[in-house]
């Protein structure tokens, strides 16, 4: 039986899976470009009120698109946040989704349903460029000098050009379609997170070799030295393949632009994870000094430049109008994340967290409430939306956009929020879950943080992470800075919100 699927936003009734055709015979499906920043906080962009740094390219998208004020990453660190976005499943349902090492095996299993595979089924060519941080290879084959599989291809990306983990973790190389780029077979790459390679100097023993950045005091980041920066993990070899930190934005942005150029004739889905503004922050010399905030501020300018390059590529090819661009961040901001880059000292009155409390790693809202802009001139009216939205819904919302019916086992926690993402529904989700060292939920004006024991994550103190053995309840309508815990005065609210969390934990599927 053929199903008739109605595309609410495209205004076209179609038969079968996908067959949206405009009068000229070309596909009318919008391209989708997701620009996922690393560690950019709610208050880091001028569209969100920053004044010590200007982000004109992001601001252009914000003023011609919808800028969200109540949008959430699923987790307060990268790996669980990205896992949730690409699978539509809360990362806390799986124990192995914490911050991944650079030699982690593929975390999303090839047999899992994924967002990029759904997009492929909807007729898109899919690509991932930039930060990956979801592991690669498996126990049987993690051959750094050969073909690393499973990897992005097995999860639904036709093309990949990635950094395996983070800028501060080895191996410091790019992988294009799951092979190291520019590798000299006579100088193979070796990677270990267990023990150093004999003869390779380490940051902790050779501070004089750390000519670009030194680690913060009492901190890790003191192992392999690559380009005058010590990292987490050990590596040896691959000299010709090593990235240059100051060129990362240029390298990955040019690959993102090349992907757009190559696929401009047909619908494409590009997932572009920037390295900015994660540590080590080493912006290209042309961005240095663009702000008075040192490397962290200049990295925000570099991020904005990358966004500008993507916009320019779409515009040049006449496809900006019918491309959905989503700009957001994987988690909230951190100022000192392990290197002596003077970010704390030069911050001045810049507030990376905006009016919120906490930051990266934190259960307080700055950990996960992030900038979120959706730009789609062809179908959306510009504006500001306070709708409660979460990155967990990208999967089901893009599926709905393309008339894709989700299989039973796909995207268990992802809801179709297309109407709120396109600015039409001003309410959004009934509740949003957030993951840090504990779980939190926001519903209406209320934010509840589950009681938890645990140590604060460096560089935070327990007061900043929001990890507390007592239940916490905040009335965000009066207290967006989560200063006054009103749990004791509102036992019914506490019971209601804690029941939501219990229910989500106990039911493997919430969509
Ligand atoms: C932490 C690192 C931090 C950063 C983070 C991952 C220490 C003490 N801190 O473990 O520097 O790399 O992991 O950041 O090593 S994320 O944005 O990719 O989640
Ligand atoms: Ca991050």
Short mmCIF file of C-alpha atoms and ligand atoms in Angstrom, two decimals:
data_model
loop_
_atom_site.label_atom_id
_atom_site.label_comp_id
_atom_site.label_asym_id
_atom_site.label_seq_id
_atom_site.Cartn_x
_atom_site.Cartn_y
_atom_site.Cartn_z
CA UNK A 1 0.00 0.00 0.00
CA UNK A 2 1.37 3.36 -0.94
CA UNK A 3 1.31 5.94 1.77
CA UNK A 4 0.47 9.52 1.04
CA UNK A 5 2.74 11.71 3.08
CA UNK A 6 2.07 15.39 3.44
CA UNK A 7 5.03 17.66 3.84
CA UNK A 8 3.69 20.45 5.99
CA UNK A 9 6.53 22.81 5.26
CA UNK A 10 7.00 22.05 1.66
CA UNK A 11 3.32 22.13 0.96
CA UNK A 12 3.60 19.16 -1.37
CA UNK A 13 1.79 15.87 -1.24
CA UNK A 14 4.00 13.04 -2.38
CA UNK A 15 3.76 9.33 -2.88
CA UNK A 16 6.28 6.90 -1.51
CA UNK A 17 9.42 7.72 0.30
CA UNK A 18 10.56 10.93 -1.22
CA UNK A 19 9.85 12.57 -4.49
CA UNK A 20 9.57 16.24 -3.99
CA UNK A 21 9.91 17.96 -7.30
CA UNK A 22 9.65 21.60 -8.10
CA UNK A 23 8.24 22.79 -11.42
CA UNK A 24 11.69 22.82 -13.02
CA UNK A 25 12.11 19.15 -12.24
CA UNK A 26 14.78 19.80 -9.62
CA UNK A 27 14.45 18.49 -6.13
CA UNK A 28 12.79 20.93 -3.77
CA UNK A 29 14.18 19.27 -0.66
CA UNK A 30 16.12 21.76 1.41
CA UNK A 31 19.78 21.08 2.07
CA UNK A 32 20.60 20.81 5.74
CA UNK A 33 23.81 22.17 7.23
CA UNK A 34 24.37 21.66 10.95
CA UNK A 35 27.21 23.76 12.33
CA UNK A 36 28.03 22.36 15.73
CA UNK A 37 30.43 24.61 17.63
CA UNK A 38 32.60 23.24 20.40
CA UNK A 39 32.18 24.81 23.86
CA UNK A 40 30.58 28.04 22.67
CA UNK A 41 28.40 29.31 25.50
CA UNK A 42 25.04 30.96 25.64
CA UNK A 43 26.62 34.40 25.98
CA UNK A 44 29.57 34.00 23.60
CA UNK A 45 28.03 35.36 20.40
CA UNK A 46 27.03 38.94 19.72
CA UNK A 47 23.59 37.73 18.60
CA UNK A 48 23.19 36.58 22.20
CA UNK A 49 24.42 39.80 23.75
CA UNK A 50 28.22 39.50 23.74
CA UNK A 51 29.83 42.88 23.19
CA UNK A 52 33.56 42.19 23.56
CA UNK A 53 33.45 39.98 20.48
CA UNK A 54 31.54 40.50 17.24
CA UNK A 55 30.12 37.58 15.29
CA UNK A 56 28.57 39.23 12.22
CA UNK A 57 28.10 36.02 10.24
CA UNK A 58 26.26 34.21 13.00
CA UNK A 59 24.32 37.40 13.69
CA UNK A 60 23.21 37.56 10.08
CA UNK A 61 21.74 34.07 10.40
CA UNK A 62 20.13 35.05 13.69
CA UNK A 63 18.48 38.14 12.28
CA UNK A 64 17.23 36.41 9.13
CA UNK A 65 16.32 33.21 10.90
CA UNK A 66 14.93 32.19 14.25
CA UNK A 67 17.11 32.69 17.31
CA UNK A 68 16.18 30.44 20.20
CA UNK A 69 16.59 31.48 23.82
CA UNK A 70 15.63 28.19 25.47
CA UNK A 71 17.46 25.56 23.42
CA UNK A 72 19.47 22.71 24.88
CA UNK A 73 22.27 20.36 24.05
CA UNK A 74 21.55 16.97 25.54
CA UNK A 75 24.72 16.83 27.63
CA UNK A 76 27.28 19.17 29.16
CA UNK A 77 30.22 17.49 27.37
CA UNK A 78 30.94 16.55 23.81
CA UNK A 79 30.69 12.80 23.36
CA UNK A 80 27.31 12.24 25.03
CA UNK A 81 25.96 15.40 23.44
CA UNK A 82 26.99 14.34 19.92
CA UNK A 83 25.91 10.76 20.50
CA UNK A 84 22.43 11.95 21.43
CA UNK A 85 22.17 14.32 18.48
CA UNK A 86 23.13 11.68 15.92
CA UNK A 87 21.11 8.79 17.37
CA UNK A 88 18.10 10.51 18.95
CA UNK A 89 18.78 8.44 22.06
CA UNK A 90 19.70 9.89 25.46
CA UNK A 91 23.35 9.09 25.99
CA UNK A 92 22.76 8.26 29.66
CA UNK A 93 21.00 5.10 28.51
CA UNK A 94 24.44 3.78 27.64
CA UNK A 95 27.37 3.65 30.02
CA UNK A 96 30.05 3.94 27.35
CA UNK A 97 29.20 7.43 26.13
CA UNK A 98 31.41 9.53 28.41
CA UNK A 99 34.12 11.86 27.01
CA UNK A 100 35.90 9.59 24.53
CA UNK A 101 39.63 9.09 24.27
CA UNK A 102 41.34 9.62 20.94
CA UNK A 103 41.69 5.86 20.51
CA UNK A 104 38.10 5.01 21.51
CA UNK A 105 36.31 2.44 19.38
CA UNK A 106 33.20 3.41 17.44
CA UNK A 107 30.59 4.23 20.05
CA UNK A 108 27.56 4.32 17.78
CA UNK A 109 27.21 0.76 16.55
CA UNK A 110 26.82 0.20 12.81
CA UNK A 111 23.57 -1.67 13.47
CA UNK A 112 22.07 1.37 15.21
CA UNK A 113 19.74 3.67 13.33
CA UNK A 114 21.30 7.10 12.86
CA UNK A 115 20.31 10.55 11.73
CA UNK A 116 22.67 10.59 8.71
CA UNK A 117 21.41 7.19 7.55
CA UNK A 118 17.84 8.43 7.78
CA UNK A 119 18.90 11.41 5.66
CA UNK A 120 20.45 9.07 3.11
CA UNK A 121 17.18 7.17 2.94
CA UNK A 122 15.44 10.47 2.34
CA UNK A 123 17.66 11.03 -0.69
CA UNK A 124 20.42 13.17 0.76
CA UNK A 125 24.15 12.91 0.20
CA UNK A 126 25.63 13.10 3.67
CA UNK A 127 28.93 14.37 5.00
CA UNK A 128 30.67 14.95 8.31
CA UNK A 129 33.51 17.42 8.55
CA UNK A 130 35.50 18.44 11.63
CA UNK A 131 35.23 17.23 15.19
CA UNK A 132 33.95 13.68 15.52
CA UNK A 133 34.67 12.48 19.08
CA UNK A 134 32.58 9.33 18.76
CA UNK A 135 35.31 6.75 18.43
CA UNK A 136 36.58 4.89 15.38
CA UNK A 137 37.43 1.29 14.51
CA UNK A 138 36.81 -1.63 16.83
CA UNK A 139 38.67 -4.17 18.98
CA UNK A 140 39.53 -6.18 15.89
CA UNK A 141 40.67 -3.38 13.64
CA UNK A 142 41.87 -0.04 14.73
CA UNK A 143 44.56 0.26 12.17
CA UNK A 144 45.78 3.86 12.26
CA UNK A 145 47.90 3.22 9.19
CA UNK A 146 45.18 1.61 7.13
CA UNK A 147 41.43 1.80 6.78
CA UNK A 148 39.75 2.51 10.11
CA UNK A 149 36.45 0.73 10.32
CA UNK A 150 33.72 0.92 11.47
CA UNK A 151 33.54 4.68 11.11
CA UNK A 152 31.33 7.47 9.80
CA UNK A 153 30.61 5.60 6.54
CA UNK A 154 29.11 2.69 8.45
CA UNK A 155 26.92 5.12 10.38
CA UNK A 156 25.48 6.82 7.31
CA UNK A 157 27.96 9.46 6.23
CA UNK A 158 28.91 9.20 2.56
CA UNK A 159 31.90 11.45 3.13
CA UNK A 160 34.00 12.18 6.18
CA UNK A 161 36.93 14.47 6.98
CA UNK A 162 37.37 14.34 10.71
CA UNK A 163 39.49 14.84 13.76
CA UNK A 164 39.09 11.59 15.68
CA UNK A 165 38.47 13.20 19.07
CA UNK A 166 39.43 16.70 20.23
CA UNK A 167 42.22 19.17 19.57
CA UNK A 168 43.84 18.28 22.88
CA UNK A 169 43.83 14.52 22.32
CA UNK A 170 46.10 12.43 20.13
CA UNK A 171 46.24 11.39 17.33
CA UNK A 172 46.66 14.92 15.94
CA UNK A 173 45.80 14.01 12.36
CA UNK A 174 42.85 14.28 9.99
CA UNK A 175 41.04 11.21 8.75
CA UNK A 176 39.49 11.46 5.31
CA UNK A 177 37.07 8.66 4.58
CA UNK A 178 38.60 6.79 7.52
CA UNK A 179 42.23 6.97 6.46
CA UNK A 180 44.87 9.32 7.84
CA UNK A 181 45.53 12.17 5.41
CA UNK A 182 49.12 12.73 4.16
CA UNK A 183 50.51 9.71 5.94
CA UNK A 184 53.98 8.57 4.97
CA UNK A 185 53.95 4.75 5.14
CA UNK A 186 57.58 4.86 6.26
CA UNK A 187 56.61 6.87 9.32
CA UNK A 188 53.59 5.05 10.74
CA UNK A 189 51.38 6.54 13.46
CA UNK A 190 51.27 4.84 16.85
CA UNK A 191 48.77 5.84 19.51
CA UNK A 192 48.49 4.85 23.15
CA UNK A 193 46.54 6.08 26.13
CA UNK A 194 48.30 3.64 28.44
CA UNK A 195 52.00 4.28 28.24
CA UNK A 196 54.48 6.64 26.62
CA UNK A 197 56.62 5.62 23.67
CA UNK A 198 60.25 5.31 24.67
CA UNK A 199 62.28 8.23 23.43
CA UNK A 200 59.32 10.51 22.77
CA UNK A 201 59.53 13.68 24.90
CA UNK A 202 56.56 14.45 27.14
CA UNK A 203 55.16 17.82 28.12
CA UNK A 204 55.59 17.11 31.79
CA UNK A 205 59.33 16.58 31.42
CA UNK A 206 60.03 19.15 28.73
CA UNK A 207 58.31 22.46 29.48
CA UNK A 208 60.93 24.17 27.28
CA UNK A 209 59.47 22.40 24.25
CA UNK A 210 55.98 23.83 24.91
CA UNK A 211 56.55 26.89 22.79
CA UNK A 212 52.92 27.46 21.77
CA UNK A 213 50.92 26.64 24.91
CA UNK A 214 51.66 25.23 28.33
CA UNK A 215 49.11 23.28 30.31
CA UNK A 216 47.40 24.89 33.27
CA UNK A 217 48.84 24.13 36.66
CA UNK A 218 47.72 20.84 38.26
CA UNK A 219 46.25 19.65 35.06
CA UNK A 220 46.64 16.85 32.57
CA UNK A 221 47.49 17.79 28.99
CA UNK A 222 51.13 17.04 29.70
CA UNK A 223 51.77 14.02 27.54
CA UNK A 224 52.68 13.89 23.81
CA UNK A 225 54.09 17.12 22.44
CA UNK A 226 52.74 18.04 19.02
CA UNK A 227 53.55 21.44 17.49
CA UNK A 228 54.74 22.95 20.76
CA UNK A 229 51.57 21.92 22.63
CA UNK A 230 51.36 18.96 25.00
CA UNK A 231 48.25 16.81 24.73
CA UNK A 232 46.25 14.06 26.38
CA UNK A 233 47.58 10.67 25.27
CA UNK A 234 50.74 9.42 23.65
CA UNK A 235 51.60 9.24 19.98
CA UNK A 236 54.58 8.65 17.78
CA UNK A 237 55.25 9.00 14.07
CA UNK A 238 53.05 10.40 11.32
CA UNK A 239 55.11 13.61 11.08
CA UNK A 240 53.85 14.49 7.61
CA UNK A 241 50.23 13.96 8.70
CA UNK A 242 50.16 16.08 11.85
CA UNK A 243 47.71 18.94 11.81
CA UNK A 244 48.86 22.48 12.51
CA UNK A 245 46.64 23.91 15.20
CA UNK A 246 46.52 27.39 13.67
CA UNK A 247 45.31 25.91 10.37
CA UNK A 248 42.56 23.62 11.68
CA UNK A 249 39.74 26.08 11.01
CA UNK A 250 41.05 26.69 7.49
CA UNK A 251 41.46 22.98 6.76
CA UNK A 252 38.10 21.80 7.94
CA UNK A 253 36.18 24.81 6.67
CA UNK A 254 37.65 24.32 3.20
CA UNK A 255 36.49 20.68 3.29
CA UNK A 256 33.00 21.76 4.37
CA UNK A 257 32.90 24.26 1.50
CA UNK A 258 34.22 21.65 -0.96
CA UNK A 259 31.46 19.26 0.12
CA UNK A 260 28.86 21.96 -0.56
CA UNK A 261 30.38 22.73 -3.97
CA UNK A 262 30.49 19.09 -4.95
CA UNK A 263 26.92 18.38 -3.94
CA UNK A 264 25.21 21.66 -4.79
CA UNK A 265 23.01 20.12 -7.49
CA UNK A 266 21.30 17.63 -5.20
CA UNK A 267 20.09 17.66 -1.61
CA UNK A 268 22.88 17.30 0.91
CA UNK A 269 23.22 16.99 4.64
CA UNK A 270 26.40 18.42 6.12
CA UNK A 271 27.29 17.95 9.76
CA UNK A 272 30.13 20.39 10.39
CA UNK A 273 31.72 20.18 13.83
CA UNK A 274 34.11 23.05 14.35
CA UNK A 275 37.23 22.72 16.47
CA UNK A 276 36.64 26.26 17.71
CA UNK A 277 36.54 27.14 20.49
CA UNK A 278 37.86 24.00 22.21
CA UNK A 279 41.32 23.94 23.76
CA UNK A 280 44.08 24.21 22.76
CA UNK A 281 42.94 27.55 21.37
CA UNK A 282 45.41 28.47 18.66
CA UNK A 283 43.56 30.66 16.16
CA UNK A 284 45.23 31.48 12.86
CA UNK A 285 47.50 34.56 13.05
CA UNK A 286 45.02 36.59 10.99
CA UNK A 287 42.49 36.30 13.83
CA UNK A 288 44.92 36.99 16.64
CA UNK A 289 44.27 40.30 18.35
CA UNK A 290 40.81 40.64 16.79
CA UNK A 291 39.44 40.80 20.31
CA UNK A 292 40.93 41.96 23.56
CA UNK A 293 40.18 38.59 25.08
CA UNK A 294 43.15 36.70 23.73
CA UNK A 295 42.92 33.23 22.20
CA UNK A 296 39.42 32.42 23.47
CA UNK A 297 37.89 35.60 22.03
CA UNK A 298 39.88 35.29 18.79
CA UNK A 299 38.74 31.68 18.43
CA UNK A 300 35.14 32.92 18.54
CA UNK A 301 35.98 35.29 15.67
CA UNK A 302 37.54 32.37 13.80
CA UNK A 303 34.39 30.31 14.39
CA UNK A 304 32.31 33.16 12.99
CA UNK A 305 34.58 33.28 9.95
CA UNK A 306 33.93 29.56 9.33
CA UNK A 307 30.19 30.22 9.49
CA UNK A 308 30.70 33.04 6.99
CA UNK A 309 32.51 30.72 4.58
CA UNK A 310 29.63 28.27 4.66
CA UNK A 311 27.11 31.04 4.05
CA UNK A 312 29.21 32.41 1.18
CA UNK A 313 29.48 28.99 -0.49
CA UNK A 314 25.72 28.51 -0.32
CA UNK A 315 25.04 32.03 -1.52
CA UNK A 316 27.46 31.83 -4.42
CA UNK A 317 25.70 28.73 -5.67
CA UNK A 318 22.24 30.20 -5.22
CA UNK A 319 21.22 27.65 -2.62
CA UNK A 320 21.23 29.72 0.55
CA UNK A 321 17.47 30.32 0.40
CA UNK A 322 16.51 26.69 0.46
CA UNK A 323 19.17 25.43 2.84
CA UNK A 324 18.38 24.92 6.48
CA UNK A 325 21.38 26.11 8.48
CA UNK A 326 21.41 25.25 12.15
CA UNK A 327 24.08 26.85 14.30
CA UNK A 328 24.49 25.52 17.81
CA UNK A 329 27.05 24.21 20.31
CA UNK A 330 27.79 20.79 21.80
CA UNK A 331 27.86 22.07 25.38
CA UNK A 332 28.29 25.24 27.40
CA UNK A 333 31.35 27.40 27.91
CA UNK A 334 34.54 26.87 29.86
CA UNK A 335 37.22 29.50 30.29
CA UNK A 336 40.28 27.63 31.63
CA UNK A 337 40.02 24.14 30.18
CA UNK A 338 43.61 23.15 30.69
CA UNK A 339 46.03 25.51 28.94
CA UNK A 340 47.65 28.77 29.95
CA UNK A 341 46.01 30.84 27.22
CA UNK A 342 45.13 33.79 29.51
CA UNK A 343 41.41 33.30 28.87
CA UNK A 344 40.49 33.91 32.51
CA UNK A 345 42.67 36.95 32.89
CA UNK A 346 41.45 38.63 29.69
CA UNK A 347 37.76 37.84 30.02
CA UNK A 348 36.86 41.27 31.44
CA UNK A 349 33.10 41.66 31.64
CA UNK A 350 32.43 39.12 28.88
CA UNK A 351 30.03 36.48 30.17
CA UNK A 352 30.37 33.24 28.16
CA UNK A 353 27.44 31.80 30.14
CA UNK A 354 25.20 34.88 29.67
CA UNK A 355 22.76 35.24 32.57
CA UNK A 356 22.96 31.53 33.39
CA UNK A 357 24.85 29.68 36.10
CA UNK A 358 27.61 27.10 35.58
CA UNK A 359 29.14 26.10 32.26
CA UNK A 360 30.57 23.07 30.51
CA UNK A 361 30.41 19.96 32.78
CA UNK A 362 27.71 21.59 34.88
CA UNK A 363 24.15 20.62 35.80
CA UNK A 364 23.31 24.29 36.01
CA UNK A 365 21.81 25.61 32.86
CA UNK A 366 24.89 27.11 31.23
CA UNK A 367 26.13 23.53 30.88
CA UNK A 368 23.56 22.71 28.25
CA UNK A 369 21.51 25.76 27.31
CA UNK A 370 23.30 26.85 24.15
CA UNK A 371 22.96 29.22 21.24
CA UNK A 372 20.62 27.76 18.66
CA UNK A 373 19.76 29.45 15.38
CA UNK A 374 17.72 28.03 12.52
CA UNK A 375 17.99 29.80 9.19
CA UNK A 376 15.81 28.84 6.23
CA UNK A 377 14.74 31.93 4.31
CA UNK A 378 12.63 29.97 1.81
CA UNK A 379 10.20 28.75 4.46
CA UNK A 380 10.73 30.56 7.73
CA UNK A 381 9.90 33.98 9.10
CA UNK A 382 12.66 35.63 11.08
CA UNK A 383 12.21 36.10 14.79
CA UNK A 384 13.13 35.11 18.30
CA UNK A 385 11.63 32.05 19.92
CA UNK A 386 11.43 31.08 23.56
CA UNK A 387 10.17 27.60 22.70
CA UNK A 388 11.74 24.82 24.76
CA UNK A 389 13.80 22.83 22.26
CA UNK A 390 16.54 20.20 22.43
CA UNK A 391 19.09 18.78 20.02
CA UNK A 392 17.66 15.33 20.78
CA UNK A 393 14.86 16.25 18.36
CA UNK A 394 16.99 16.92 15.32
CA UNK A 395 16.57 13.33 14.14
CA UNK A 396 12.77 13.04 14.31
CA UNK A 397 12.24 16.61 13.12
CA UNK A 398 14.37 16.16 10.01
CA UNK A 399 12.69 12.79 9.44
CA UNK A 400 9.31 14.51 9.54
CA UNK A 401 10.53 17.21 7.20
CA UNK A 402 11.36 14.53 4.68
CA UNK A 403 8.31 12.40 5.21
CA UNK A 404 10.38 9.59 6.67
CA UNK A 405 8.61 7.19 8.98
CA UNK A 406 10.93 6.16 11.78
CA UNK A 407 11.37 2.44 12.32
CA UNK A 408 10.41 1.16 15.79
CA UNK A 409 14.00 0.99 17.01
CA UNK A 410 15.11 4.38 15.68
CA UNK A 411 15.68 7.59 17.64
CA UNK A 412 13.90 6.42 20.80
CA UNK A 413 13.96 9.79 22.53
CA UNK A 414 13.57 12.10 19.55
CA UNK A 415 10.32 13.94 18.93
CA UNK A 416 9.14 15.70 15.85
CA UNK A 417 9.52 19.35 16.83
CA UNK A 418 9.63 20.73 13.30
CA UNK A 419 6.99 23.31 14.10
CA UNK A 420 8.98 24.75 16.96
CA UNK A 421 12.29 24.51 15.11
CA UNK A 422 10.80 26.52 12.26
CA UNK A 423 9.43 29.14 14.62
CA UNK A 424 5.73 28.31 14.23
CA UNK A 425 5.12 26.66 17.59
CA UNK A 426 6.28 28.95 20.37
CA UNK A 427 6.00 26.36 23.12
CA UNK A 428 8.11 23.43 22.00
CA UNK A 429 8.67 20.35 24.15
CA UNK A 430 6.74 19.53 27.30
CA UNK A 431 10.04 19.01 29.08
CA UNK A 432 13.75 18.85 28.30
CA UNK A 433 16.25 16.46 29.87
CA UNK A 434 19.86 17.47 30.44
CA UNK A 435 22.81 15.28 31.35
CA UNK A 436 25.93 16.24 33.28
CA UNK A 437 27.22 14.46 36.38
CA UNK A 438 23.54 14.00 37.11
CA UNK A 439 20.24 14.42 35.29
CA UNK A 440 18.10 17.53 35.20
CA UNK A 441 14.77 18.36 33.71
CA UNK A 442 13.20 21.64 32.68
CA UNK A 443 9.43 21.95 32.46
CA UNK A 444 7.72 25.30 32.08
CA UNK A 445 9.37 27.72 34.48
CA UNK A 446 10.90 24.96 36.57
CA UNK A 447 14.28 23.31 36.56
CA UNK A 448 14.93 20.28 38.72
CA UNK A 449 18.37 18.74 39.33
CA UNK A 450 18.50 15.20 40.66
CA UNK A 451 20.42 14.71 43.87
CA UNK A 452 23.81 13.18 43.20
CA UNK A 453 27.07 12.51 44.87
CA UNK A 454 30.31 13.12 43.14
CA UNK A 455 33.37 15.18 42.74
CA UNK A 456 33.31 18.32 40.70
CA UNK A 457 34.96 18.04 37.33
CA UNK A 458 38.15 20.07 37.05
CA UNK A 459 38.27 23.10 36.74
CA UNK A 460 34.91 23.46 38.48
CA UNK A 461 34.09 23.44 42.15
CA UNK A 462 31.10 21.58 43.53
CA UNK A 463 29.19 24.85 43.78
CA UNK A 464 29.62 25.40 40.06
CA UNK A 465 28.74 21.93 38.81
CA UNK A 466 25.41 21.76 40.57
CA UNK A 467 26.20 18.25 41.78
CA UNK A 468 24.57 18.12 45.17
CA UNK A 469 23.25 15.34 47.41
CA UNK A 470 20.11 17.44 47.95
CA UNK A 471 17.37 17.82 45.34
CA UNK A 472 17.42 21.22 43.67
CA UNK A 473 14.54 23.16 42.21
CA UNK A 474 14.77 26.56 40.58
CA UNK A 475 12.07 28.84 39.29
CA UNK A 476 13.68 30.00 36.06
CA UNK A 477 11.02 32.68 35.49
CA UNK A 478 12.36 34.58 38.51
CA UNK A 479 15.75 33.02 38.97
CA UNK A 480 17.38 32.18 35.67
CA UNK A 481 20.74 32.25 37.45
CA UNK A 482 19.66 29.28 39.63
CA UNK A 483 20.65 30.97 42.86
CA UNK A 484 17.79 30.08 45.11
CA UNK A 485 16.95 26.41 45.64
CA UNK A 486 13.21 26.26 46.35
CA UNK A 487 12.90 22.46 46.50
CA UNK A 488 11.93 22.42 50.17
CA UNK A 489 9.04 24.86 49.61
CA UNK A 490 7.69 23.01 46.56
CA UNK A 491 7.56 19.29 47.31
CA UNK A 492 4.83 18.65 44.74
CA UNK A 493 6.88 20.20 41.94
CA UNK A 494 9.90 18.21 43.04
CA UNK A 495 7.83 15.01 43.00
CA UNK A 496 6.41 15.80 39.57
CA UNK A 497 9.75 16.57 37.96
CA UNK A 498 11.64 13.77 39.62
CA UNK A 499 8.92 11.39 38.39
CA UNK A 500 9.57 12.58 34.83
CA UNK A 501 13.24 11.65 35.17
CA UNK A 502 12.40 8.27 36.72
CA UNK A 503 9.93 7.58 33.99
CA UNK A 504 12.41 8.44 31.25
CA UNK A 505 15.02 6.22 32.89
CA UNK A 506 12.57 3.35 33.18
CA UNK A 507 11.15 3.58 29.67
CA UNK A 508 13.67 2.99 26.92
CA UNK A 509 11.66 5.10 24.52
CA UNK A 510 10.05 8.50 24.99
CA UNK A 511 8.98 9.54 21.53
C1 LIG B 1 38.37 16.85 29.80
C2 LIG B 1 39.63 17.68 29.65
C3 LIG B 1 39.26 18.95 28.92
C4 LIG B 1 38.52 18.64 27.63
C5 LIG B 1 37.33 17.78 27.92
C6 LIG B 1 36.59 17.35 26.69
C7 LIG B 1 41.13 17.29 31.57
C8 LIG B 1 41.39 17.61 33.01
N1 LIG B 1 40.14 17.98 30.98
O1 LIG B 1 38.70 15.61 30.34
O2 LIG B 1 40.41 19.70 28.66
O3 LIG B 1 39.37 17.97 26.74
O4 LIG B 1 37.74 16.61 28.58
O5 LIG B 1 35.92 18.41 26.16
O6 LIG B 1 41.80 16.47 30.98
S1 LIG B 1 34.71 18.12 25.20
O7 LIG B 1 34.15 19.40 24.86
O8 LIG B 1 35.24 17.45 24.06
O9 LIG B 1 33.77 17.30 25.96
CA1 LIG B 2 32.55 20.51 23.71
#
